[in-house]
Tab-separated table of N, CA, C and O and ligand atoms in Angstrom:
chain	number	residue	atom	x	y	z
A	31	UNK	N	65.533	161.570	-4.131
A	31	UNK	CA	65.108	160.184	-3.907
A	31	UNK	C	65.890	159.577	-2.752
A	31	UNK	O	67.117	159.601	-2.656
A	32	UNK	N	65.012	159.009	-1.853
A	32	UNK	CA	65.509	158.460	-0.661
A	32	UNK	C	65.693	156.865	-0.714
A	32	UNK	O	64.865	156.413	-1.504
A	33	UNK	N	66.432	155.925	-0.191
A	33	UNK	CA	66.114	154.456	-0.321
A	33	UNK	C	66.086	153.932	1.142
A	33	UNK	O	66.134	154.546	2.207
A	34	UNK	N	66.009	152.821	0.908
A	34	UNK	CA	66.050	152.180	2.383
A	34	UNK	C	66.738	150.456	1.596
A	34	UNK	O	66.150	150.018	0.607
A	35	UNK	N	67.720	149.828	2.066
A	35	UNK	CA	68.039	148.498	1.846
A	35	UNK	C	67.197	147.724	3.103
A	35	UNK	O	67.108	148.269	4.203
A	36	UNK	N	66.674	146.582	2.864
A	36	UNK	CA	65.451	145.849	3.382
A	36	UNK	C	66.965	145.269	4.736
A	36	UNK	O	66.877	145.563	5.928
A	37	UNK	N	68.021	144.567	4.226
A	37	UNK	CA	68.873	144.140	4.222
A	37	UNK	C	69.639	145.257	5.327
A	37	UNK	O	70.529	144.715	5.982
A	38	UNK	N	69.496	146.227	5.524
A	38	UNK	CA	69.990	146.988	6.853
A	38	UNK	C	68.975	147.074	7.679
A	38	UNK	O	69.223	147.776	8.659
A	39	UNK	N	67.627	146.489	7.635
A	39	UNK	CA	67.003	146.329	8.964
A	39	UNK	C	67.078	144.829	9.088
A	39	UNK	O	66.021	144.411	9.561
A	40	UNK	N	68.121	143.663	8.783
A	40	UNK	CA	68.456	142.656	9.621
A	40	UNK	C	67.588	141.595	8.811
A	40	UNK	O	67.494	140.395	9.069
A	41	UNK	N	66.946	142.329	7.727
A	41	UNK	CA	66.210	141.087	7.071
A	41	UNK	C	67.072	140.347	5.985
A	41	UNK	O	67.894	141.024	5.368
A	42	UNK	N	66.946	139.017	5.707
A	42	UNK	CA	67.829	138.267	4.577
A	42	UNK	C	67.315	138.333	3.299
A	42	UNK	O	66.795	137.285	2.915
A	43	UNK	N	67.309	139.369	2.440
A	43	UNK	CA	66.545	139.930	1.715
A	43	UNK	C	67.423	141.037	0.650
A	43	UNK	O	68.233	141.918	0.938
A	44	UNK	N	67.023	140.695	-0.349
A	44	UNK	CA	67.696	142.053	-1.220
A	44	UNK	C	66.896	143.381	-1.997
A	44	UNK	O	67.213	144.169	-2.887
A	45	UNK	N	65.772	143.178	-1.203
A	45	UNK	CA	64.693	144.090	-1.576
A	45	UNK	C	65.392	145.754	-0.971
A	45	UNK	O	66.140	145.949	-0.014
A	46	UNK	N	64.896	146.594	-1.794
A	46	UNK	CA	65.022	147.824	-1.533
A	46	UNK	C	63.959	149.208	-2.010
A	46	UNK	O	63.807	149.619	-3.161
A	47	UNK	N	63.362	149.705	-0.859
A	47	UNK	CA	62.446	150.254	-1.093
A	47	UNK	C	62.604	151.490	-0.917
A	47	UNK	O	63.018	151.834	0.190
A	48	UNK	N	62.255	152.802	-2.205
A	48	UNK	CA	62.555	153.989	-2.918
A	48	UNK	C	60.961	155.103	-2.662
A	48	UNK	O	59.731	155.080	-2.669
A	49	UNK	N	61.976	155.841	-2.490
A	49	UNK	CA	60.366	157.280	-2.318
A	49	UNK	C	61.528	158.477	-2.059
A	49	UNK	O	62.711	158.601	-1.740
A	50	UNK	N	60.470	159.183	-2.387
A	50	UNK	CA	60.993	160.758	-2.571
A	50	UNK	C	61.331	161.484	-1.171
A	50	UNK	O	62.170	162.374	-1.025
A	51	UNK	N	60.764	161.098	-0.479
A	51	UNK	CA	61.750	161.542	1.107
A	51	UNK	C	61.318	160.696	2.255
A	51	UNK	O	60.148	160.319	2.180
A	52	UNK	N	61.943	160.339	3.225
A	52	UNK	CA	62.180	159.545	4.257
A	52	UNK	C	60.622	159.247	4.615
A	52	UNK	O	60.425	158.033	4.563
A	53	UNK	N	59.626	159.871	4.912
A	53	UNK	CA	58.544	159.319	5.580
A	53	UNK	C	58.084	158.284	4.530
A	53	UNK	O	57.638	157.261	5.048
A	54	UNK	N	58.085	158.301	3.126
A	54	UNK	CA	57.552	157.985	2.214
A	54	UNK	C	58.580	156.494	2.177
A	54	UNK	O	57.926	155.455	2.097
A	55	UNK	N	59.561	156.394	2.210
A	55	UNK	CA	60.633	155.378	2.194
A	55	UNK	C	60.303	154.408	3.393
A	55	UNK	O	60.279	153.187	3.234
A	56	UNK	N	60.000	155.145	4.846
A	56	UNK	CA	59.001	154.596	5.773
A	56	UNK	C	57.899	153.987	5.530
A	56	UNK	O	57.981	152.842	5.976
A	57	UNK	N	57.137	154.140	5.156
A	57	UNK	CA	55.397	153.797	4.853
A	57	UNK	C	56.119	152.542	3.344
A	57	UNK	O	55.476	151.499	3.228
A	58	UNK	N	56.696	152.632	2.876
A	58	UNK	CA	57.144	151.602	1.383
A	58	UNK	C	57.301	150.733	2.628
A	58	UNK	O	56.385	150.053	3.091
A	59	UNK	N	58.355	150.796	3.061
A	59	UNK	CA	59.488	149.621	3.917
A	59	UNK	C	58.243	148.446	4.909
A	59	UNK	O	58.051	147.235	5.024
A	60	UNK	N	57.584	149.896	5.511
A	60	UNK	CA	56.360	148.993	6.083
A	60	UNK	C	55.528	148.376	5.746
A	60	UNK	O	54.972	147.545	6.464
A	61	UNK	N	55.114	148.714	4.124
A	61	UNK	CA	54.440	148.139	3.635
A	61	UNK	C	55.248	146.325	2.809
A	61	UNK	O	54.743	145.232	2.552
A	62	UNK	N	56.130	146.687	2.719
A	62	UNK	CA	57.413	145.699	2.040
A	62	UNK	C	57.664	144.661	3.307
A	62	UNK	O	58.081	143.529	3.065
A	63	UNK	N	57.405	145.071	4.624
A	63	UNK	CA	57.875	144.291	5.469
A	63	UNK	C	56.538	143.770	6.188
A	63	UNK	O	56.649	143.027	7.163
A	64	UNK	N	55.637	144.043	5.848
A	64	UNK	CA	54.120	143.773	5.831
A	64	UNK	C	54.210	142.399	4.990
A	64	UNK	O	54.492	141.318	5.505
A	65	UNK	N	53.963	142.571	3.785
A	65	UNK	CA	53.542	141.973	2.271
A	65	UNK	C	55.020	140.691	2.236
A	65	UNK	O	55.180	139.589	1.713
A	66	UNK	N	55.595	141.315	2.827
A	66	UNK	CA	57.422	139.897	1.974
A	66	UNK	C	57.369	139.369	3.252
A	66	UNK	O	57.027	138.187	3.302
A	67	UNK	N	57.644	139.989	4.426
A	67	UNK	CA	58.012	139.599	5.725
A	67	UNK	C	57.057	139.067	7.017
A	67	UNK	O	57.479	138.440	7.989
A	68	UNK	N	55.603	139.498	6.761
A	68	UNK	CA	54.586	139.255	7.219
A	68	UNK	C	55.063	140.258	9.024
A	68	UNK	O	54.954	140.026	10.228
A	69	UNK	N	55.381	140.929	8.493
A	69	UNK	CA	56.123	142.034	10.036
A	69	UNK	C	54.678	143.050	9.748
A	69	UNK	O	54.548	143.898	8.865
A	70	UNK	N	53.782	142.685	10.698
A	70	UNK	CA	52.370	143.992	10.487
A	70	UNK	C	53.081	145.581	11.257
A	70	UNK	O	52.263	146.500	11.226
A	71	UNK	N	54.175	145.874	11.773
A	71	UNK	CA	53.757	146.839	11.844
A	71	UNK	C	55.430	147.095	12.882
A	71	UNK	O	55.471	146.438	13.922
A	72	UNK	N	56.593	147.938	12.587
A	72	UNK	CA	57.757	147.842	12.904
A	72	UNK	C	57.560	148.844	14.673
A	72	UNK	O	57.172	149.955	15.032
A	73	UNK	N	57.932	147.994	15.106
A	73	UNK	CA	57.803	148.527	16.767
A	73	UNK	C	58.790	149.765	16.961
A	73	UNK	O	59.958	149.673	16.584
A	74	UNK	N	58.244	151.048	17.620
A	74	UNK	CA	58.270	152.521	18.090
A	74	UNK	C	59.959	152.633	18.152
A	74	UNK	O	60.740	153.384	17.569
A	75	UNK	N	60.158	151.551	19.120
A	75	UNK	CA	61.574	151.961	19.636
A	75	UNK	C	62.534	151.106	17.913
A	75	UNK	O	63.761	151.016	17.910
A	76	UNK	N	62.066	150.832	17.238
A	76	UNK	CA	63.087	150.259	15.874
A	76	UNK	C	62.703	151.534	14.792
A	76	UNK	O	63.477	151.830	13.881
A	77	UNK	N	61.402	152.248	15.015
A	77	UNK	CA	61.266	153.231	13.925
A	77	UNK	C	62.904	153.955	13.847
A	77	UNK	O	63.646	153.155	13.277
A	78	UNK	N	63.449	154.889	14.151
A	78	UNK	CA	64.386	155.725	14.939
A	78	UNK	C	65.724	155.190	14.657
A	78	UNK	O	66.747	155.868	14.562
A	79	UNK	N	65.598	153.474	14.488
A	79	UNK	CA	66.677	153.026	13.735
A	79	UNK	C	66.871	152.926	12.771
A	79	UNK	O	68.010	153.036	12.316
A	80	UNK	N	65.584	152.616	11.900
A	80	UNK	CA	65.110	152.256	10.634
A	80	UNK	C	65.273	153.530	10.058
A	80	UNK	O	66.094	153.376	9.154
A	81	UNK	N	64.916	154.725	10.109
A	81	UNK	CA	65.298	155.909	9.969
A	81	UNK	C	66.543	156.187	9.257
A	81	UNK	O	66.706	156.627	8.119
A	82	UNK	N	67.406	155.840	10.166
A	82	UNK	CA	69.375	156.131	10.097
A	82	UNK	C	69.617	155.305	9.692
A	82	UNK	O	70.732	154.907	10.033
A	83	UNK	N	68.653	154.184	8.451
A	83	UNK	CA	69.461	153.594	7.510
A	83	UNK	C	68.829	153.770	6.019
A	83	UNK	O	68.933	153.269	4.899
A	84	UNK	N	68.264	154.573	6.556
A	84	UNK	CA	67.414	155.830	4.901
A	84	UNK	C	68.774	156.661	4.502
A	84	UNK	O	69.496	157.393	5.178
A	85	UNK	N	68.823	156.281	3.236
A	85	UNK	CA	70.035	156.954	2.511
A	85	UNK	C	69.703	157.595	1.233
A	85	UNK	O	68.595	157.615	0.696
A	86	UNK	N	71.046	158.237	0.714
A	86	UNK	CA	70.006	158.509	-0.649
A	86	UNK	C	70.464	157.661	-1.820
A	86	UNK	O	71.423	156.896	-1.923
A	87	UNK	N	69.237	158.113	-2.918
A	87	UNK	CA	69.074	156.292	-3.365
A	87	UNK	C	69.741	156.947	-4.971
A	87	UNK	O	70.478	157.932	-4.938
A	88	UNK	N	69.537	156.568	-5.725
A	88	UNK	CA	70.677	155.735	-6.652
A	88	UNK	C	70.851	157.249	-7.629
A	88	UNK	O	71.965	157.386	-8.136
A	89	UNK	N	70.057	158.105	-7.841
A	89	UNK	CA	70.099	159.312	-8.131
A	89	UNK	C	70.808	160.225	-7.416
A	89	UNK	O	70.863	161.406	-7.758
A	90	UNK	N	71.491	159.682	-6.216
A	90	UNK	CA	72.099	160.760	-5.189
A	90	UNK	C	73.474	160.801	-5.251
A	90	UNK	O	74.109	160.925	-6.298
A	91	UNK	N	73.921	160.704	-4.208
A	91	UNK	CA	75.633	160.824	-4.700
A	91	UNK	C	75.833	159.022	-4.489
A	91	UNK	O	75.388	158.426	-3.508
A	92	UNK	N	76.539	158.399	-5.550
A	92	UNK	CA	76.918	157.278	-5.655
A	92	UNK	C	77.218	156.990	-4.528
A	92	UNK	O	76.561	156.159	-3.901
A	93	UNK	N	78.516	157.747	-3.897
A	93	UNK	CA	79.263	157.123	-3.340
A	93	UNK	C	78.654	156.904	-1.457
A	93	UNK	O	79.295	156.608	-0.448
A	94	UNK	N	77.050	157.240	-1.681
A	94	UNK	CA	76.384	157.004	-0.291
A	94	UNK	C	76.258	155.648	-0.442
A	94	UNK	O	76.631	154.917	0.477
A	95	UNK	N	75.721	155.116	-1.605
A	95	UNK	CA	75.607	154.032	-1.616
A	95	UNK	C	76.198	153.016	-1.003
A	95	UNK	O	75.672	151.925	-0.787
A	96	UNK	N	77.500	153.404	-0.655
A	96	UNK	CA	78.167	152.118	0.403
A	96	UNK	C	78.286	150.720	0.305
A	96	UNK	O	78.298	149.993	1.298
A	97	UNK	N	78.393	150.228	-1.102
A	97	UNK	CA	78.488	149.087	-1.819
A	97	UNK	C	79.338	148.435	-0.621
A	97	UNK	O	79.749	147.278	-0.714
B	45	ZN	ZN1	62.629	142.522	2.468
């Protein structure tokens, strides 16, 4: 299980969106930042960032979590 915190792509938000591997954590986030954020669609050059803040999620090793 992969996560993404809404809250490491710069949004003021404590949403966090979960899927079984990174593309899937992608397509949630977009859809989450669609639907909460009214963001239709995260621009090419932010994909790549958004990426490298996919971690693993609460089933993984705790201590990624980075409280
Ligand atoms: Zn959010």
């Amino acid at each position: 299980m992969r996560e993404l915190r809404c809250r490491d792509l710069r949004f003021d938000c404590d949403g966090v969106v979960r899927a079984n591997g990174e593309e899937g954590v992608l397509q949630r986030a977009a859809e989450h930042a669609r639907d909460v954020h009214h963001v239709e669609q995260f621009p090419p050059e932010q994909v790549h960032e958004i990426r490298a803040q996919v971690r693993d999620g609460a089933d993984g090793n705790p201590a990624a979590r980075g409280a």
